[in-house]
C-alpha cells in the first residue's frame, strides 16, 4: 500500500546516493592510491559498516530517526554504498545474541561460496 510505496522511495533515493558515493570513492582511491590493494573497496566497506551500526544504534536511542529514515540509511544508502555493511551488521547481531555456531557458519560460507561463485562466473563466461 501507501506505506510500502513510501519505503520504496526512501530506499531508492538512499540507494542512488549510496551508489554514486561508492563510485566516487573508488575513483578517488584509484586516483590517490595507485596500488594493487583495493583500498577503495576496503574503505567503503568499513565506512558503510560503521554507518549501518550507527543508524540502528541511533534509531533505537532517538525518536527523530523513524523507520523511514532508518530504511533510507540502512537498506538505501548503505545498500547502495556497500552490501558488506549488511553482512557485517548481521554477524554483529549473531555475536551479540551468542549464536556463535551460526556466526561461524554464515561467515565461512559467505566468504568461501561468494569467492567460488565469482570465480565460476568469471571462468564460465571468459571463453
mmCIF file of C-alpha atoms in Angstrom:
data_model
loop_
_atom_site.group_PDB
_atom_site.id
_atom_site.type_symbol
_atom_site.label_atom_id
_atom_site.label_comp_id
_atom_site.label_asym_id
_atom_site.label_seq_id
_atom_site.Cartn_x
_atom_site.Cartn_y
_atom_site.Cartn_z
ATOM 1 C CA UNK A 1 0.000 0.000 0.000
ATOM 2 C CA UNK A 2 0.930 3.571 0.602
ATOM 3 C CA UNK A 3 3.404 2.751 3.390
ATOM 4 C CA UNK A 4 5.308 0.287 1.173
ATOM 5 C CA UNK A 5 5.454 2.850 -1.637
ATOM 6 C CA UNK A 6 6.868 5.415 0.781
ATOM 7 C CA UNK A 7 9.536 2.970 1.993
ATOM 8 C CA UNK A 8 10.497 2.115 -1.614
ATOM 9 C CA UNK A 9 11.004 5.822 -2.363
ATOM 10 C CA UNK A 10 13.205 6.266 0.730
ATOM 11 C CA UNK A 11 15.235 3.130 -0.062
ATOM 12 C CA UNK A 12 15.513 4.047 -3.761
ATOM 13 C CA UNK A 13 16.764 7.580 -3.159
ATOM 14 C CA UNK A 14 19.155 6.364 -0.449
ATOM 15 C CA UNK A 15 20.421 3.620 -2.775
ATOM 16 C CA UNK A 16 21.026 6.063 -5.599
ATOM 17 C CA UNK A 17 23.018 8.373 -3.325
ATOM 18 C CA UNK A 18 24.961 5.417 -1.861
ATOM 19 C CA UNK A 19 25.820 4.066 -5.314
ATOM 20 C CA UNK A 20 27.085 7.448 -6.524
ATOM 21 C CA UNK A 21 29.154 7.837 -3.331
ATOM 22 C CA UNK A 22 30.650 4.361 -3.839
ATOM 23 C CA UNK A 23 31.572 5.165 -7.454
ATOM 24 C CA UNK A 24 33.186 8.474 -6.440
ATOM 25 C CA UNK A 25 35.037 6.802 -3.537
ATOM 26 C CA UNK A 26 36.509 4.167 -5.868
ATOM 27 C CA UNK A 27 37.513 6.810 -8.410
ATOM 28 C CA UNK A 28 39.150 8.949 -5.716
ATOM 29 C CA UNK A 29 41.001 5.991 -4.193
ATOM 30 C CA UNK A 30 42.238 4.852 -7.631
ATOM 31 C CA UNK A 31 43.462 8.381 -8.350
ATOM 32 C CA UNK A 32 45.168 8.966 -4.987
ATOM 33 C CA UNK A 33 46.435 5.452 -4.274
ATOM 34 C CA UNK A 34 47.715 3.696 -7.414
ATOM 35 C CA UNK A 35 48.418 0.418 -5.569
ATOM 36 C CA UNK A 36 47.148 -3.066 -6.354
ATOM 37 C CA UNK A 37 45.495 -3.315 -2.905
ATOM 38 C CA UNK A 38 41.787 -2.391 -3.213
ATOM 39 C CA UNK A 39 41.822 0.465 -0.671
ATOM 40 C CA UNK A 40 38.640 1.999 -2.132
ATOM 41 C CA UNK A 41 36.614 -1.156 -1.543
ATOM 42 C CA UNK A 42 38.052 -1.644 1.937
ATOM 43 C CA UNK A 43 37.329 1.968 2.921
ATOM 44 C CA UNK A 44 33.781 1.828 1.557
ATOM 45 C CA UNK A 45 33.115 -1.433 3.426
ATOM 46 C CA UNK A 46 34.445 -0.015 6.708
ATOM 47 C CA UNK A 47 32.568 3.290 6.419
ATOM 48 C CA UNK A 48 29.353 1.562 5.286
ATOM 49 C CA UNK A 49 29.560 -0.906 8.166
ATOM 50 C CA UNK A 50 30.016 1.952 10.646
ATOM 51 C CA UNK A 51 27.040 3.863 9.195
ATOM 52 C CA UNK A 52 24.900 0.705 9.333
ATOM 53 C CA UNK A 53 25.684 0.112 13.008
ATOM 54 C CA UNK A 54 25.300 3.801 13.893
ATOM 55 C CA UNK A 55 21.942 4.078 12.091
ATOM 56 C CA UNK A 56 20.495 1.178 14.078
ATOM 57 C CA UNK A 57 22.023 2.434 17.329
ATOM 58 C CA UNK A 58 20.679 5.972 16.838
ATOM 59 C CA UNK A 59 17.228 4.763 15.767
ATOM 60 C CA UNK A 60 16.958 2.726 18.982
ATOM 61 C CA UNK A 61 18.029 5.754 21.019
ATOM 62 C CA UNK A 62 16.216 8.690 19.389
ATOM 63 C CA UNK A 63 12.635 9.106 18.214
ATOM 64 C CA UNK A 64 13.529 11.503 15.376
ATOM 65 C CA UNK A 65 15.119 8.670 13.388
ATOM 66 C CA UNK A 66 11.887 6.954 12.396
ATOM 67 C CA UNK A 67 11.651 3.805 10.287
ATOM 68 C CA UNK A 68 11.583 5.792 7.005
ATOM 69 C CA UNK A 69 14.923 7.458 7.714
ATOM 70 C CA UNK A 70 16.412 4.250 9.114
ATOM 71 C CA UNK A 71 15.427 2.451 5.877
ATOM 72 C CA UNK A 72 16.876 5.368 3.871
ATOM 73 C CA UNK A 73 20.231 5.000 5.669
ATOM 74 C CA UNK A 74 20.428 1.202 6.005
ATOM 75 C CA UNK A 75 18.693 -0.554 3.104
ATOM 76 C CA UNK A 76 19.020 2.540 0.898
ATOM 77 C CA UNK A 77 22.313 4.382 1.352
ATOM 78 C CA UNK A 78 24.308 1.531 2.908
ATOM 79 C CA UNK A 79 22.778 -0.984 0.484
ATOM 80 C CA UNK A 80 23.864 1.147 -2.474
ATOM 81 C CA UNK A 81 27.194 2.085 -0.890
ATOM 82 C CA UNK A 82 28.156 -1.464 0.138
ATOM 83 C CA UNK A 83 26.250 -4.663 0.831
ATOM 84 C CA UNK A 84 29.125 -5.694 3.087
ATOM 85 C CA UNK A 85 27.635 -3.431 5.751
ATOM 86 C CA UNK A 86 24.534 -5.653 5.928
ATOM 87 C CA UNK A 87 26.743 -8.743 6.181
ATOM 88 C CA UNK A 88 28.813 -7.139 8.952
ATOM 89 C CA UNK A 89 25.769 -5.996 10.919
ATOM 90 C CA UNK A 90 24.059 -9.399 10.654
ATOM 91 C CA UNK A 91 27.217 -11.001 12.042
ATOM 92 C CA UNK A 92 27.401 -8.476 14.895
ATOM 93 C CA UNK A 93 23.787 -9.331 15.812
ATOM 94 C CA UNK A 94 24.626 -13.056 15.773
ATOM 95 C CA UNK A 95 27.597 -12.441 18.084
ATOM 96 C CA UNK A 96 25.606 -10.219 20.463
ATOM 97 C CA UNK A 97 22.873 -12.896 20.627
ATOM 98 C CA UNK A 98 25.593 -15.538 21.278
ATOM 99 C CA UNK A 99 24.785 -17.575 18.160
ATOM 100 C CA UNK A 100 28.454 -18.443 17.679
ATOM 101 C CA UNK A 101 27.922 -21.526 15.506
ATOM 102 C CA UNK A 102 25.567 -19.644 13.168
ATOM 103 C CA UNK A 103 28.037 -16.745 13.059
ATOM 104 C CA UNK A 104 30.902 -19.068 12.097
ATOM 105 C CA UNK A 105 28.834 -20.967 9.517
ATOM 106 C CA UNK A 106 27.473 -17.774 7.934
ATOM 107 C CA UNK A 107 30.864 -16.043 7.825
ATOM 108 C CA UNK A 108 32.770 -19.012 6.422
ATOM 109 C CA UNK A 109 30.023 -19.977 3.959
ATOM 110 C CA UNK A 110 29.716 -16.374 2.726
ATOM 111 C CA UNK A 111 33.455 -15.979 2.230
ATOM 112 C CA UNK A 112 34.046 -19.359 0.554
ATOM 113 C CA UNK A 113 30.847 -19.541 -1.524
ATOM 114 C CA UNK A 114 30.993 -15.934 -2.731
ATOM 115 C CA UNK A 115 34.621 -16.287 -3.808
ATOM 116 C CA UNK A 116 33.768 -19.580 -5.523
ATOM 117 C CA UNK A 117 30.728 -18.046 -7.251
ATOM 118 C CA UNK A 118 32.777 -15.083 -8.509
ATOM 119 C CA UNK A 119 35.470 -17.464 -9.765
ATOM 120 C CA UNK A 120 32.967 -19.768 -11.509
ATOM 121 C CA UNK A 121 31.138 -16.787 -13.028
ATOM 122 C CA UNK A 122 34.416 -15.465 -14.422
ATOM 123 C CA UNK A 123 35.656 -18.840 -15.730
ATOM 124 C CA UNK A 124 32.310 -19.830 -17.312
ATOM 125 C CA UNK A 125 31.925 -16.538 -19.188
ATOM 126 C CA UNK A 126 35.566 -15.853 -20.035
ATOM 127 C CA UNK A 127 35.893 -18.006 -23.144
#
